[in-house]
Amino acid sequence: MKYNSIIIGGGLAGLTSAIRCAEAGLKTALISAGDSALTFASGSIDVLGIRQNNSLVQYPFEEISHLPSDHPYRKLGAAQVKQSLHFFTEQMAKAGIQMSSHGQQNHSRLTALGAIRPAWLSQPGTKALSIAAPAAGLRRVAIINIAGFRDFQPALVAAGMKKHPEFTGVEFTVADISAETIKIDARNAYELRSLEMARLLKRDLFSQPKGLTIFASAIQKAAGNADLVVLPSVLAVENGNELISQLEAHTGLPVCELATLPPSLPGMRMASALRQRYRELGGLLLEGDEVLSGYFDNNQLRSIKTRLNPSMPLEADHFVLATGSFFSRGLDSNPSSLTDKTFNLDVVETGQREQWSNERFLNGSQHGFSYFGIETSERFNPYQNGNAITNLYCAGGVLGGFNPVAEASAGGVAISTGWFAANQIIAHRSDSSGTAK
Ligand SMILES: Cc1cc2nc3c(=O)[nH]c(=O)nc-3n(C[C@H](O)[C@H](O)[C@H](O)COP(=O)(O)OP(=O)(O)OC[C@H]3O[C@@H](n4cnc5c(N)ncnc54)[C@H](O)[C@@H]3O)c2cc1C
C-alpha cells in the first residue's frame, strides 16, 4: 500500500499536518504509538509568551524577528506562523470547538496552581484574562471543587493567585460541593481522576433531567455573588465547553474551568476534536502502532516498518516525523549523547553533559536539554550523516532550537511546523502532478 503522505506521531504537530494533507486530498496515513502530550496540556495554545529575560510577551508575532536564527519560527516567519494558527482555529471550529484569540495580543490563563501563563488561543470554557492587567474586573473569585476530588485544590489555587500583586484586594472564596448535594455516588471520590469524575457526573447527574439545575444551584450557593467561578475541568470531555456555557446561563455567574492534574480534559477534548476532523476528511488513523525503522535510499525515506506489521513496510512519497520530545519518546538520551529514537537522524549540538541541565529545576526552565532535538534545513528536512533527507519533514517537539517551556511556545511551534510540512508536500505534489488542491 503506497500513500502520498505518512505522518508519524499523533500529537498536535502530527494531527495538524495530517488534517492539512487530508484536506488537500492527499492519501494520508497517521501512525501514532500512544497518547500525546495533549493529554497533559491545558487545552490552550501557547505561541510565544516569555522572553529570555523572563518578561512577558504581549504581541508574539512582533517578537519573532528577535528570536535566534535557528529557531523554528525564524525559519517560517511571522506571516506563516499566523496563517497556520488561522488554519488550526478553522479546523477546530469545524470540529465543534471555537477557540478564541485577542487580536494580535496574548492573553493570560490561570493554572491549577494559581499561576498565570501567557497563551494565544483558548477554549470557551477557559477564562482569558488581560495580559497587562490579569485581575481587571475581578473583585470576588470563588474557587469550587467537588468534595473529595484530590487533583484540584481550591486553597492552593487561591494561594497561588494571591501571590500576584495584581490580585491584591480581590476576595477569594474556596468551597466544596458535597457528593450528596449533587446526588452522585462518589464513595471513592478521593480515588477518582478527572476522567472518572466526568464519567460519574455524566452517569449520575447530567443524564438526569434536573441534573444541570441541581449543579447550578449548588454552585450559586457556594459562590454567592462572585464575579468569577472557577471549577476543576471534570465536567465532561467532548462537551465540556457547552456545559460551562449552560452553567453560566443557569447560575447567571461567569464560570470557567481549570485543567486539573493529568489527565487534562481540555487537552483530551482538543485531541479528540482533531482526530474526529482528520477522520471526517478521510484520513487513515493507525493508533497504538509504532514506527520502528525506515528504509533510506538516495537521501529519501522510501518505506517504514512498524511494530505491529514488521513484515509489511508502508511506502509513501513524503513523510512527516512528529514524534515529540523526550516526553513522548521521540527523543532519547544516554549519559553522553542524544538520539532521535525512530530514524537516528542528526541532532543539534548538545555540548558537555554538565551543561545539559540547570541545578535548579524550576529556575526559569532554562535547561540546555530543552533546546535539544533534530537539526533541520530551512524547510525542516532533517539530515542523516550530514545529508538532507528531502522527502522527510520534522515538526513539533522533536525539533531542536527552541525552548517550549521557557518561551511558552510549544503549541504554536507544533501547529506551525506541522502545517508547514504538509504545505511542502502539497506544493511538491501540485508541481509534479497538479492533482493536489
Ligand atoms: C505537561 C505538558 C503540558 C503542556 N501544556 C501546554 C499548554 O498549555 N499549551 C501549549 O501550547 N502546549 C502545551 N504543551 C505542549 C504540547 O502539548 C505538545 O507537547 C507540543 O505541542 C508538541 O507536540 P508534538 O505533536 O510535537 O508531540 P507530542 O504531543 O509529544 O506527540 C508525539 C506523538 O508521537 C507518538 N510517537 C512517538 N514515537 C513514535 C513512533 N516511533 N511511532 C509512532 N508514534 C510515535 C507519541 O506516542 C505521541 O502520540 C504541554 C506539554 C506537556 C508535556
Coordinates of N, CA, C and O in Angstrom, one line a residue, residues 45-61 63-64 67 71 73 105-108 116-120 131 403-413:
I45 N -3.5 27.2 23.5 CA -2.3 27.1 22.7 C -1.4 28.3 23.0 O -1.8 29.5 22.8
D46 N -0.2 28.0 23.4 CA 0.9 29.0 23.6 C 1.6 29.2 22.3 O 2.0 28.3 21.6
V47 N 1.8 30.5 21.9 CA 2.5 30.8 20.7 C 3.9 31.3 21.0 O 4.9 30.7 20.6
L48 N 4.0 32.3 21.8 CA 5.3 32.8 22.2 C 5.0 33.8 23.4 O 4.4 34.9 23.1
G49 N 5.3 33.4 24.6 CA 4.8 34.1 25.7 C 5.8 34.8 26.6 O 5.5 35.7 27.4
I50 N 7.0 34.2 26.6 CA 8.0 34.7 27.6 C 9.4 34.9 26.9 O 9.8 34.1 26.1
R51 N 10.0 36.1 27.2 CA 11.3 36.4 26.6 C 12.4 35.7 27.4 O 12.2 35.3 28.5
Q52 N 13.6 35.7 26.8 CA 14.7 35.1 27.6 C 15.0 35.7 28.9 O 15.5 35.1 29.8
N53 N 14.7 37.0 29.0 CA 14.9 37.7 30.3 C 13.7 37.5 31.2 O 13.6 38.2 32.2
N54 N 12.8 36.6 30.9 CA 11.6 36.3 31.7 C 10.5 37.3 31.6 O 9.5 37.1 32.3
S55 N 10.6 38.3 30.8 CA 9.5 39.3 30.7 C 8.4 38.7 29.8 O 8.7 37.9 28.9
L56 N 7.2 39.2 30.0 CA 6.0 38.6 29.3 C 6.0 39.3 27.9 O 6.2 40.5 27.7
V57 N 5.6 38.4 26.9 CA 5.4 39.0 25.5 C 4.0 39.3 25.3 O 3.1 38.5 25.6
Q58 N 3.7 40.5 24.9 CA 2.3 40.9 24.7 C 1.9 40.6 23.2 O 0.8 40.2 23.0
Y59 N 2.8 40.9 22.3 CA 2.5 40.8 20.9 C 3.4 39.7 20.3 O 4.5 40.1 19.8
P60 N 3.1 38.4 20.3 CA 4.0 37.4 19.9 C 4.6 37.5 18.5 O 5.7 37.2 18.3
F61 N 3.7 37.9 17.5 CA 4.2 37.9 16.1 C 5.3 39.0 15.9 O 6.2 38.8 15.1
E63 N 7.5 39.6 18.0 CA 8.7 39.2 18.7 C 9.5 38.2 17.9 O 10.7 38.0 18.1
I64 N 8.9 37.6 16.8 CA 9.5 36.5 16.1 C 10.8 36.9 15.5 O 11.8 36.2 15.5
L67 N 14.0 36.4 17.6 CA 14.5 35.1 18.0 C 15.7 34.7 17.3 O 16.0 35.2 16.2
H71 N 15.8 29.2 15.3 CA 14.5 28.9 15.9 C 13.5 28.6 14.8 O 13.4 29.2 13.8
Y73 N 10.4 29.3 14.4 CA 9.6 30.4 14.0 C 10.4 31.4 13.0 O 9.8 32.0 12.2
Q105 N -2.8 40.1 20.3 CA -2.2 40.0 21.7 C -2.3 38.7 22.3 O -3.3 38.0 22.1
N106 N -1.4 38.3 23.1 CA -1.6 37.2 24.0 C -2.6 37.5 25.1 O -2.9 38.7 25.3
H107 N -3.2 36.5 25.7 CA -3.9 36.7 26.9 C -3.3 35.9 28.0 O -2.3 35.1 27.8
S108 N -3.8 36.0 29.3 CA -3.3 35.2 30.3 C -4.3 34.1 30.7 O -5.5 34.3 30.6
I116 N -0.1 32.3 36.5 CA -0.7 32.9 35.4 C 0.2 32.7 34.2 O 1.4 33.1 34.3
R117 N -0.3 32.1 33.1 CA 0.6 31.8 32.0 C 0.1 32.5 30.7 O -1.1 32.6 30.5
P118 N 1.0 33.0 29.9 CA 0.5 33.6 28.6 C 0.1 32.6 27.6 O 0.7 31.5 27.5
A119 N -0.9 32.9 26.9 CA -1.4 31.9 25.8 C -1.9 32.8 24.7 O -2.2 34.0 24.8
W120 N -2.1 32.1 23.5 CA -2.6 32.8 22.3 C -4.1 32.4 22.0 O -4.9 33.3 21.7
I131 N -3.6 40.3 29.5 CA -2.1 40.0 29.8 C -1.5 41.2 30.6 O -0.7 40.9 31.5
N403 N 12.9 26.5 23.0 CA 12.7 26.0 24.4 C 11.2 26.2 24.7 O 10.7 27.2 25.1
P404 N 10.4 25.1 24.4 CA 8.9 25.2 24.5 C 8.4 25.7 25.9 O 7.5 26.4 25.9
V405 N 9.1 25.3 27.0 CA 8.6 25.6 28.3 C 9.0 27.1 28.7 O 8.1 27.9 29.0
A406 N 10.3 27.4 28.6 CA 10.7 28.7 29.0 C 10.1 29.8 28.1 O 9.9 30.9 28.6
E407 N 9.9 29.5 26.8 CA 9.3 30.5 25.9 C 7.8 30.6 25.9 O 7.2 31.5 25.3
A408 N 7.2 29.5 26.4 CA 5.7 29.3 26.2 C 5.4 29.3 24.8 O 4.7 30.2 24.3
S409 N 6.0 28.3 24.0 CA 5.8 28.3 22.6 C 5.4 27.0 22.0 O 5.4 26.8 20.8
A410 N 5.2 26.0 22.9 CA 5.1 24.6 22.4 C 4.0 24.4 21.4 O 4.2 23.8 20.3
G411 N 2.8 24.8 21.7 CA 1.7 24.6 20.8 C 1.8 25.3 19.5 O 1.5 24.7 18.4
G412 N 2.3 26.5 19.5 CA 2.4 27.3 18.3 C 3.5 26.7 17.4 O 3.3 26.6 16.2
V413 N 4.6 26.2 18.0 CA 5.6 25.6 17.1 C 5.1 24.3 16.5 O 5.3 24.0 15.3

